[in-house]
Amino acid sequence: MSYEVVELTCPGCGARVNIDQQECEYCREPIVIRTFGSVMNMNSIQLNKRVNNYRKALAEHPDDTRLNISVAMCYLRLKLYDKALQAFEKAIEDDFDNADTYLYAAVCLLGGKKAFLQQLPVIRKAEEYLNAALSIEPKGIYYYFMAYLRYDYYERKRFRVQPDYRAMLQEAIHAGLSSADVTMLYEILQVEPPEALC
């Protein structure tokens, strides 16, 4: 993982900033994106400016995990799932200890569609990413996403799987799942929550 000094242009005001800064000292815009919540309310013009800035910096620093995650979040918000997945996978390759990156990669695999509409290899790959995230940090949201996959794909198609969605839901609750986590997950997935998981 690379932690060299990386400079880029602030997407808000155009000032030269260092990637290690949390926000621009002039306009208070965040420099790098770490969560989907940071880009959720950005419009396409703001997102495109960010993507362009991150891509320019990535041309010189292609292995910088922070840049790859930042551009991936922008692509995810723009619903460019294939590009987002590539950037998240690059970030995973360079820093395999960031559990949230696996969550977002699993989201990208679904491509804004319900799990029910996916092929089994896609679901298995998403589960693989979630299992990797759980092995790093057992968060409620990871168990809940697994419960969603187990319900919407396996249960609705009448496939047997163990543990089933009920067991995964209990694990999520036990791990401290919050209603804010659930709301955020469905906003990222771009699907309605199934009644069985509410």
Short mmCIF file of C-alpha atoms in Angstrom, two decimals:
data_model
loop_
_atom_site.label_atom_id
_atom_site.label_comp_id
_atom_site.label_asym_id
_atom_site.label_seq_id
_atom_site.Cartn_x
_atom_site.Cartn_y
_atom_site.Cartn_z
CA MET A 1 0.00 0.00 0.00
CA SER A 2 1.36 3.38 -1.00
CA TYR A 3 1.39 6.31 1.41
CA GLU A 4 3.54 8.73 -0.52
CA VAL A 5 2.57 12.39 -0.80
CA VAL A 6 -0.08 12.69 -3.49
CA GLU A 7 -1.25 16.08 -4.65
CA LEU A 8 -4.41 16.77 -6.59
CA THR A 9 -6.80 19.59 -7.39
CA CYS A 10 -9.67 20.20 -4.97
CA PRO A 11 -12.89 19.30 -6.78
CA GLY A 12 -14.69 22.12 -4.99
CA CYS A 13 -12.48 25.16 -5.56
CA GLY A 14 -9.53 24.00 -7.67
CA ALA A 15 -6.86 24.61 -5.03
CA ARG A 16 -3.85 22.29 -4.87
CA VAL A 17 -4.38 19.89 -1.97
CA ASN A 18 -2.62 16.93 -0.43
CA ILE A 19 -4.51 13.64 -0.30
CA ASP A 20 -3.65 13.29 3.39
CA GLN A 21 -5.83 16.31 4.19
CA GLN A 22 -9.34 15.43 5.38
CA GLU A 23 -10.88 18.45 3.69
CA CYS A 24 -9.83 21.46 1.63
CA GLU A 25 -8.72 24.32 3.85
CA TYR A 26 -10.41 26.85 1.51
CA CYS A 27 -13.82 25.39 0.62
CA ARG A 28 -14.14 22.60 3.25
CA GLU A 29 -14.90 19.94 0.60
CA PRO A 30 -13.69 16.43 1.46
CA ILE A 31 -10.50 15.50 -0.39
CA VAL A 32 -10.96 11.72 -0.48
CA ILE A 33 -14.16 9.71 -0.23
CA ARG A 34 -14.27 6.90 2.31
CA THR A 35 -18.01 6.13 2.53
CA PHE A 36 -20.98 6.19 0.19
CA GLY A 37 -22.65 8.72 2.48
CA SER A 38 -20.05 11.28 1.40
CA VAL A 39 -21.20 11.17 -2.23
CA MET A 40 -24.88 10.38 -1.72
CA ASN A 41 -26.03 14.00 -2.07
CA MET A 42 -23.59 15.04 -4.80
CA ASN A 43 -24.96 15.81 -8.24
CA SER A 44 -23.45 14.42 -11.45
CA ILE A 45 -21.41 17.59 -12.13
CA GLN A 46 -19.73 17.37 -8.71
CA LEU A 47 -19.14 13.64 -9.15
CA ASN A 48 -17.67 14.06 -12.64
CA LYS A 49 -15.25 16.75 -11.37
CA ARG A 50 -14.13 14.36 -8.65
CA VAL A 51 -13.75 11.44 -11.05
CA ASN A 52 -11.59 13.55 -13.36
CA ASN A 53 -9.38 14.70 -10.48
CA TYR A 54 -8.97 11.20 -9.09
CA ARG A 55 -8.25 9.70 -12.52
CA LYS A 56 -5.51 12.27 -13.16
CA ALA A 57 -3.93 11.45 -9.81
CA LEU A 58 -4.33 7.70 -10.45
CA ALA A 59 -2.38 8.06 -13.70
CA GLU A 60 0.66 8.94 -11.57
CA HIS A 61 -0.23 6.81 -8.51
CA PRO A 62 -2.23 3.79 -9.76
CA ASP A 63 -1.71 1.78 -6.55
CA ASP A 64 -2.98 4.42 -4.12
CA THR A 65 -5.84 2.75 -2.26
CA ARG A 66 -7.36 6.06 -1.17
CA LEU A 67 -7.65 7.25 -4.76
CA ASN A 68 -9.07 3.95 -5.97
CA ILE A 69 -11.73 3.92 -3.23
CA SER A 70 -12.58 7.58 -3.89
CA VAL A 71 -13.08 7.11 -7.62
CA ALA A 72 -14.96 3.86 -7.00
CA MET A 73 -17.43 5.63 -4.68
CA CYS A 74 -18.08 8.24 -7.36
CA TYR A 75 -18.64 5.55 -9.99
CA LEU A 76 -20.95 3.69 -7.62
CA ARG A 77 -23.01 6.83 -7.03
CA LEU A 78 -23.17 7.37 -10.82
CA LYS A 79 -24.39 3.75 -11.14
CA LEU A 80 -21.37 2.79 -13.25
CA TYR A 81 -21.14 -0.54 -11.47
CA ASP A 82 -18.53 -2.20 -13.69
CA LYS A 83 -16.10 0.71 -13.35
CA ALA A 84 -16.77 0.95 -9.62
CA LEU A 85 -16.12 -2.78 -9.21
CA GLN A 86 -12.78 -2.53 -11.04
CA ALA A 87 -11.67 0.32 -8.76
CA PHE A 88 -12.84 -1.46 -5.60
CA GLU A 89 -11.05 -4.65 -6.67
CA LYS A 90 -7.87 -2.65 -7.28
CA ALA A 91 -8.23 -1.14 -3.80
CA ILE A 92 -8.70 -4.64 -2.33
CA GLU A 93 -5.60 -5.83 -4.15
CA ASP A 94 -3.56 -3.00 -2.63
CA ASP A 95 -5.13 -3.09 0.87
CA PHE A 96 -6.95 -6.30 1.72
CA ASP A 97 -7.65 -5.24 5.33
CA ASN A 98 -10.38 -2.68 4.60
CA ALA A 99 -13.62 -4.61 5.24
CA ASP A 100 -15.94 -1.93 3.81
CA THR A 101 -14.25 -2.18 0.41
CA TYR A 102 -15.46 -5.80 0.17
CA LEU A 103 -19.00 -4.70 1.01
CA TYR A 104 -19.02 -2.11 -1.76
CA ALA A 105 -17.52 -4.58 -4.23
CA ALA A 106 -20.36 -7.01 -3.42
CA VAL A 107 -22.89 -4.21 -4.02
CA CYS A 108 -21.34 -3.51 -7.43
CA LEU A 109 -21.73 -7.14 -8.45
CA LEU A 110 -25.52 -6.83 -8.16
CA GLY A 111 -25.49 -3.87 -10.54
CA GLY A 112 -28.51 -2.08 -9.07
CA LYS A 113 -30.75 -5.13 -9.49
CA LYS A 114 -32.38 -7.43 -6.98
CA ALA A 115 -30.41 -10.49 -5.97
CA PHE A 116 -33.30 -12.62 -7.28
CA LEU A 117 -32.45 -11.53 -10.85
CA GLN A 118 -28.77 -12.50 -10.67
CA GLN A 119 -27.03 -15.72 -11.68
CA LEU A 120 -25.70 -18.06 -8.98
CA PRO A 121 -22.00 -17.31 -9.75
CA VAL A 122 -22.64 -13.59 -9.12
CA ILE A 123 -24.34 -14.35 -5.79
CA ARG A 124 -21.50 -16.65 -4.77
CA LYS A 125 -18.91 -13.99 -5.61
CA ALA A 126 -20.87 -11.42 -3.56
CA GLU A 127 -20.97 -13.90 -0.66
CA GLU A 128 -17.23 -14.43 -1.03
CA TYR A 129 -16.65 -10.69 -0.65
CA LEU A 130 -18.98 -10.52 2.36
CA ASN A 131 -17.26 -13.48 4.01
CA ALA A 132 -13.93 -11.69 3.52
CA ALA A 133 -15.39 -8.56 5.14
CA LEU A 134 -16.74 -10.63 8.04
CA SER A 135 -13.37 -12.27 8.57
CA ILE A 136 -11.83 -8.82 9.01
CA GLU A 137 -14.57 -7.25 11.11
CA PRO A 138 -17.93 -8.87 12.05
CA LYS A 139 -20.24 -5.89 11.47
CA GLY A 140 -24.01 -6.15 11.52
CA ILE A 141 -24.33 -4.64 8.05
CA TYR A 142 -22.23 -7.42 6.52
CA TYR A 143 -24.41 -10.11 8.12
CA TYR A 144 -27.52 -8.23 7.06
CA PHE A 145 -26.37 -8.01 3.44
CA MET A 146 -25.72 -11.75 3.58
CA ALA A 147 -29.26 -12.22 4.99
CA TYR A 148 -30.61 -10.20 2.06
CA LEU A 149 -28.78 -12.43 -0.45
CA ARG A 150 -29.93 -15.57 1.34
CA TYR A 151 -33.53 -14.38 1.32
CA ASP A 152 -33.87 -12.69 -2.07
CA TYR A 153 -31.93 -15.28 -4.04
CA TYR A 154 -32.02 -18.59 -2.20
CA GLU A 155 -35.30 -18.42 -0.26
CA ARG A 156 -37.32 -16.88 -3.08
CA LYS A 157 -36.02 -19.53 -5.52
CA ARG A 158 -36.64 -22.29 -2.95
CA PHE A 159 -32.96 -23.26 -2.76
CA ARG A 160 -31.64 -24.68 0.48
CA VAL A 161 -28.70 -22.91 2.04
CA GLN A 162 -27.20 -22.98 5.50
CA PRO A 163 -27.17 -20.79 7.42
CA ASP A 164 -30.45 -19.43 6.03
CA TYR A 165 -31.53 -15.81 5.97
CA ARG A 166 -33.15 -16.01 9.41
CA ALA A 167 -29.89 -17.13 11.03
CA MET A 168 -27.95 -14.41 9.20
CA LEU A 169 -30.49 -11.82 10.30
CA GLN A 170 -30.04 -12.92 13.92
CA GLU A 171 -26.26 -12.63 13.52
CA ALA A 172 -26.74 -9.11 12.14
CA ILE A 173 -28.86 -8.07 15.11
CA HIS A 174 -26.42 -9.67 17.53
CA ALA A 175 -23.53 -7.78 15.85
CA GLY A 176 -25.25 -4.42 16.43
CA LEU A 177 -27.14 -3.75 13.19
CA SER A 178 -28.74 -0.30 13.16
CA SER A 179 -31.71 0.95 11.16
CA ALA A 180 -29.39 3.55 9.59
CA ASP A 181 -27.20 0.70 8.27
CA VAL A 182 -30.23 -0.98 6.70
CA THR A 183 -31.46 2.25 5.11
CA MET A 184 -28.01 3.02 3.71
CA LEU A 185 -27.61 -0.51 2.31
CA TYR A 186 -30.84 -0.33 0.32
CA GLU A 187 -29.98 3.15 -0.94
CA ILE A 188 -26.68 1.81 -2.22
CA LEU A 189 -28.27 -1.35 -3.65
CA GLN A 190 -31.02 0.70 -5.34
CA VAL A 191 -33.69 -1.89 -4.42
CA GLU A 192 -36.67 -1.98 -2.07
CA PRO A 193 -36.19 -3.90 1.18
CA PRO A 194 -38.05 -7.24 1.29
CA GLU A 195 -40.79 -7.37 3.92
CA ALA A 196 -39.27 -10.53 5.41
CA LEU A 197 -36.17 -8.53 6.40
CA CYS A 198 -37.88 -5.47 7.86
#
